[in-house]
Each structure stands twice: as C-alpha cells, then as structure tokens.
C-alpha cells in the first residue's frame, strides 16, 4: 500500500516544527509539502539544520500556503496556524477532498456563540463546527477514525481534561468548584517576537496571565460538561514559567463523598485508583503514577506521554490531581499524529515511541 501523503501548513512554527520532526521519520506516511511564507523556497534542512541528516529534508522546500496546490500534493493536511487563519485553509481543503487535522482553536467549540464570546470575533466557518471531531483520542477514538475534520485540543485543555473526565464520568467528584492551576513553558506562546516572551522578560520570572477568562476555558468547560452531564464552570489560572516547554497542571476537586467515619477516605481512594486504572490501563500515552512519584515535566518533555498522579488531603477533604505533558507533543503535534494514525488505520503509537 502506498503511504499516505501529508502536508503541514505553518511548518515553520513551534508545533509545525515538531510535526516535521515526527512526520519525517513516520513509517506510514510521506511528508509531501510544508508551507511558510517567510521561508518559501528554502529547504527544510536550510531552515532547520537539525533535520539535515534526513534526505527528504534536504530536498523538500517550504512553499507559499495555497490550498489548491496542497490538495494536489497531499491527502491529509495539518494546520499549525493561528486561530482564524486555520479556518481560511480548512474550508477549501475539505472542499478539495483532503482530510484536515487542525491544531488551532477554530473547530474545537460546538457553539459559534461561545467562539465569539471567547475569541472576540464571529466564527469564520460555523457550518463546519458540527462535523468537526474533538481530537482527544482517549475520549473520541472511534469518531476520529472516520472524521474529515479533526480539531486537536489545546495544550492546557489536554492537561486538564485527561485527569478530570474519568472522575466526572464516574460521578466521583462534584462538577462545581473545580480549580485548575497550570504552569507553562514559553513555547506555548508560539514562535513570535513579542516583548512579553523575550528571554530577559521570561528568564528568572514566574507570572500568571490571561485571568480570569483564558480562551482555553471554553473548550475545557464544553468537554467537562459533556463528561459530567451538567454545566461545568471552571476556575483556571495559567502561569508562564521560564522553561522552553512543558506544562504542569494541578487540579483541586471536591469528592462526591462524605468522610465521616474512619476508613471513608481510604474507601474513596480505592474508587479513584480503580477509576483511573479502568480509564488508562490500556492507553499508551497516559501514565498514572504509583507510589511516591509525582508528575514532573522533565519526565515527559520530548515524549507524547501525559503523566498524572493524585492525592487525597485528609485535612481539607479535597482530591488533588496533578498532570505533566509536553505542550508541543501531547499538547499539540504528538496528539495530532495520534489522530493521523487513527484516520490512516495505523497502530496509534506509530511514529510516536
Ligand atoms: N505552541 C503550543 O504549545 C501549542 C499547543 C497546542 C496548540 N497550539 C496551536 O497551534 C497553532 C500553531 O501554534 P504555534 O505555537 O506552532 O504557532 P507559531 O510558532 O506562531 O507558528 C505559526 C505558523 O503559522 C504560519 N502563519 C502565521 N500566520 C499565517 C498566515 N496568515 N497564513 C499562513 N501561514 C501563517 C507561520 O509561518 P510563516 O509566518 O512563515 O508563514 C508559522 O509557521 C496555534 O493555533 C496554537 O494555538 C499551539
């Protein structure tokens, strides 16, 4: 069988570069086209010397992003573009018969009204929202397989949803009053020159931002509400930390249980352990930590794995769940390649381990 031909629009950005790395050595597909306006005409090897050992990187040139040309070159197109721009490419690419894996926020929300509320603009292609599948394989694996438009989750949302969804589905935690604190490396902001993200501004600095209504809240609340069967409203504080990549999230959850008698806490803990075991025992990219270990970005950066651990606090009665992931892999490009493997009917781990 001929390998599927794939293209990356926005291949010069951080998540695009990670897609290039993964797809150059992916055994089931051929990287057929990469776009960048600023580097059009230069080879991948010229722009990213770290790929120069790969023969294809010495041949394949960046091109101007044009949907008609991309559709001639590739059957599956990744969009690693800013939101708003991604929809401009998704519409013609789908019309031309491509399958589209979008890393932006353009198709993650089901409601154009919520999109307008959080992104301060009318949705550019509301007719496509119903057909888009949220690209979280651990939750939507079957739908992704046959989807023509996949909306990959955001980096923070992945770090919140994978820990919370099994607990909410099982009714083990209350949907109300969930609090999430996240710490993100600077690559989360993309490869753009903005004063806030200059080395001198970020180094030796830790700061919150995007309060109280970070854009990612919209998709997190959408997906948590589906899991809980009732509207979930989340308190979320993201922080920028001086590392290149990685996200660490801490969640504060209220158990749906009373701890009146000795032993109640232990019984509840057993239910949490069983819930995570059932959800993630067979998942190749979710690692539930045991024993004393706690999530640490250094264990997951460079991998497509999200690791998580939980603790019950007997003094406050809260369940604390922590997760760590690489924002550019499980939070973006690695997760997108999981979806690629699903639509190509390949083992989900292909090219990712
Ligand atoms: N960074 C993360 O951790 C992360 C995680 C999850 C999801 N995402 C999402 O993934 C998308 C890409 O993020 P990123 O961090 O990789 O961004 P980035 O580093 O800023 O890269 C953006 C890419 O888009 C291209 N581009 C920008 N404007 C364009 C336009 N008008 N037409 C055509 N190409 C254009 C740029 O290349 P040229 O300027 O050379 O054309 C570049 O290749 C965003 O929607 C982001 O929210 C990012």
XYZ file of N, CA and C in Angstrom, residues 54-146:
279
model
N 18.384 14.046 7.302
C 17.303 13.310 6.655
C 17.267 13.680 5.170
N 17.410 12.703 4.261
C 17.477 13.032 2.832
C 16.285 13.872 2.358
N 15.104 13.554 2.882
C 13.918 14.287 2.427
C 14.000 15.768 2.838
N 14.588 16.034 4.001
C 14.690 17.423 4.477
C 15.645 18.238 3.610
N 16.553 17.561 2.922
C 17.486 18.286 2.049
C 16.834 18.604 0.703
N 15.730 17.905 0.404
C 15.052 18.110 -0.888
C 13.800 18.968 -0.766
N 13.035 18.735 0.314
C 11.708 19.356 0.410
C 11.827 20.839 0.769
N 11.257 21.688 -0.105
C 11.303 23.143 0.128
C 10.002 23.630 0.749
N 10.103 24.625 1.595
C 8.905 25.341 2.043
C 8.258 26.006 0.831
N 6.920 25.976 0.809
C 6.201 26.680 -0.262
C 5.249 27.691 0.360
N 4.761 28.603 -0.483
C 3.711 29.521 -0.032
C 2.457 28.698 0.256
N 1.706 29.050 1.298
C 0.499 28.260 1.583
C -0.620 28.539 0.589
N -0.931 27.540 -0.246
C -2.038 27.676 -1.220
C -2.837 26.375 -1.207
N -4.107 26.480 -0.860
C -4.927 25.284 -0.647
C -4.973 24.390 -1.892
N -5.113 24.995 -3.101
C -5.253 24.179 -4.313
C -3.995 23.333 -4.527
N -2.821 23.932 -4.329
C -1.570 23.185 -4.532
C -1.405 22.105 -3.470
N -1.774 22.432 -2.224
C -1.644 21.446 -1.139
C -2.529 20.235 -1.415
N -3.738 20.488 -1.925
C -4.663 19.385 -2.189
C -4.150 18.480 -3.310
N -3.325 19.044 -4.208
C -2.728 18.190 -5.256
C -1.619 17.308 -4.676
N -0.954 17.816 -3.645
C 0.208 17.118 -3.086
C -0.156 16.093 -2.017
N -1.236 16.374 -1.241
C -1.439 15.588 -0.018
C -2.888 15.185 0.168
N -3.056 14.058 0.871
C -4.414 13.606 1.214
C -4.828 14.066 2.613
N -3.826 14.246 3.473
C -4.100 14.717 4.841
C -3.272 15.983 5.069
N -3.913 17.035 5.564
C -3.213 18.309 5.769
C -3.330 18.726 7.232
N -2.175 18.965 7.852
C -2.139 19.513 9.215
C -2.138 21.038 9.117
N -2.930 21.672 9.952
C -2.924 23.136 10.031
C -2.311 23.537 11.365
N -1.091 24.079 11.320
C -0.418 24.553 12.544
C -0.354 26.076 12.469
N -1.525 26.667 12.403
C -1.699 28.095 12.112
C -2.400 28.810 13.262
N -2.285 30.129 13.318
C -3.063 30.864 14.319
C -4.551 30.636 14.099
N -5.343 30.760 15.201
C -6.795 30.611 15.026
C -7.288 31.735 14.111
N -8.357 31.446 13.411
C -8.862 32.402 12.415
C -8.235 32.114 11.060
N -6.911 32.020 11.003
C -6.225 31.693 9.745
C -6.499 30.231 9.372
N -6.532 29.351 10.383
C -6.712 27.914 10.100
C -8.019 27.675 9.336
N -9.086 28.344 9.734
C -10.375 28.130 9.070
C -10.312 28.530 7.601
N -9.528 29.557 7.287
C -9.408 30.006 5.881
C -8.840 28.892 5.006
N -8.018 28.010 5.602
C -7.452 26.897 4.833
C -8.324 25.654 4.926
N -8.953 25.446 6.087
C -9.758 24.227 6.267
C -10.908 24.171 5.263
N -11.558 25.298 5.039
C -12.743 25.292 4.172
C -12.385 24.806 2.758
N -11.430 25.442 2.041
C -11.134 24.936 0.688
C -10.501 23.547 0.688
N -9.680 23.235 1.678
C -9.038 21.911 1.691
C -10.080 20.800 1.812
N -11.083 21.008 2.659
C -12.145 19.997 2.790
C -12.931 19.896 1.496
N -13.197 21.057 0.874
C -13.949 21.037 -0.404
C -13.165 20.287 -1.480
N -11.837 20.348 -1.387
C -10.995 19.688 -2.394
C -10.718 18.217 -2.035
N -11.348 17.748 -0.957
C -11.285 16.314 -0.654
C -10.205 15.901 0.327
N -9.498 16.851 0.930
C -8.465 16.497 1.916
C -9.113 16.212 3.262
N -8.412 15.424 4.070
C -8.771 15.329 5.487
C -7.879 16.323 6.230
N -8.452 17.022 7.184
C -7.760 18.140 7.828
C -7.608 17.866 9.323
N -6.378 18.013 9.808
C -6.103 17.897 11.247
C -5.630 19.278 11.699
N -6.511 19.970 12.416
C -6.266 21.374 12.759
C -5.769 21.486 14.201
N -4.628 22.133 14.384
C -4.092 22.313 15.742
C -4.601 23.597 16.398
N -5.273 24.420 15.646
C -5.736 25.698 16.204
C -7.065 25.511 16.947
N -7.592 26.612 17.457
C -8.842 26.555 18.225
C -10.077 26.691 17.341
N -9.909 26.780 16.021
C -11.042 27.165 15.181
C -12.223 26.201 15.191
N -11.959 24.918 15.384
C -13.069 23.955 15.292
C -13.267 23.147 16.571
N -12.728 23.644 17.668
C -12.842 22.882 18.924
C -14.194 23.067 19.597
N -14.838 24.206 19.349
C -16.082 24.522 20.061
C -17.285 24.157 19.206
N -18.323 23.681 19.866
C -19.523 23.312 19.118
C -20.398 24.539 18.845
N -20.260 25.583 19.663
C -21.162 26.738 19.549
C -20.436 27.950 18.972
N -20.929 28.490 17.826
C -20.307 29.714 17.297
C -20.447 30.885 18.259
N -21.496 30.862 19.088
C -21.693 31.934 20.063
C -20.602 31.918 21.132
N -20.262 30.724 21.602
C -19.191 30.616 22.608
C -17.856 31.032 21.966
N -17.638 30.652 20.701
C -16.410 31.068 19.996
C -16.319 32.595 19.984
N -17.426 33.233 19.647
C -17.419 34.701 19.583
C -17.141 35.304 20.966
N -17.719 34.690 21.971
C -17.547 35.180 23.342
C -16.067 35.115 23.767
N -15.391 34.031 23.417
C -14.010 33.837 23.896
C -12.956 34.355 22.910
N -13.269 34.381 21.622
C -12.253 34.774 20.636
C -12.541 36.147 20.023
N -13.602 36.785 20.520
C -13.914 38.180 20.166
C -14.031 38.401 18.656
N -14.596 37.417 17.963
C -14.871 37.568 16.522
C -15.908 36.525 16.120
N -16.611 36.822 15.028
C -17.574 35.840 14.517
C -16.806 34.595 14.077
N -17.411 33.430 14.234
C -16.722 32.232 13.759
C -16.607 32.274 12.236
N -15.409 31.991 11.689
C -15.219 32.136 10.245
C -15.898 31.047 9.404
N -16.259 29.907 9.989
C -16.896 28.837 9.189
C -17.831 28.023 10.083
N -18.894 28.640 10.587
C -19.737 27.942 11.580
C -20.364 26.657 11.047
N -20.555 26.584 9.724
C -21.198 25.382 9.160
C -20.357 24.130 9.382
N -19.059 24.306 9.633
C -18.194 23.129 9.795
C -18.129 22.624 11.239
N -18.661 23.408 12.185
C -18.475 23.038 13.598
C -19.120 21.692 13.930
N -20.273 21.426 13.314
C -20.985 20.184 13.660
C -20.203 18.954 13.206
N -19.476 19.063 12.097
C -18.779 17.876 11.592
C -17.399 17.681 12.208
N -16.859 18.715 12.869
C -15.523 18.586 13.450
C -15.562 17.648 14.657
N -14.539 16.817 14.762
C -14.421 15.913 15.913
C -13.286 16.409 16.801
N -13.555 16.494 18.099
C -12.540 16.950 19.055
C -11.458 15.870 19.146
N -10.218 16.254 18.835
C -9.154 15.267 18.628
C -8.453 14.778 19.883
N -9.235 14.357 20.857
C -8.666 13.765 22.072
C -8.866 12.256 21.963
N -7.861 11.521 21.487
C -8.077 10.107 21.151
C -8.576 9.264 22.316
N -8.152 9.575 23.523
C -8.566 8.765 24.674
C -10.067 8.859 24.906
N -10.698 9.895 24.362
C -12.142 10.077 24.560
C -12.927 9.850 23.256
N -12.362 10.302 22.121
C -13.126 10.310 20.860
C -12.506 9.407 19.779
N -11.830 8.346 20.226
C -11.095 7.494 19.276
C -11.972 7.052 18.094
N -13.139 6.540 18.357
C -13.962 5.976 17.280
C -14.415 7.051 16.298
N -14.780 8.218 16.819
C -15.227 9.298 15.937
C -14.070 9.844 15.096
N -12.873 9.879 15.666
C -11.716 10.413 14.942
C -11.435 9.557 13.703
N -11.586 8.242 13.862
C -11.230 7.323 12.760
C -11.895 7.704 11.446
N -13.145 8.154 11.516
C -13.858 8.443 10.275
C -14.032 9.943 10.015
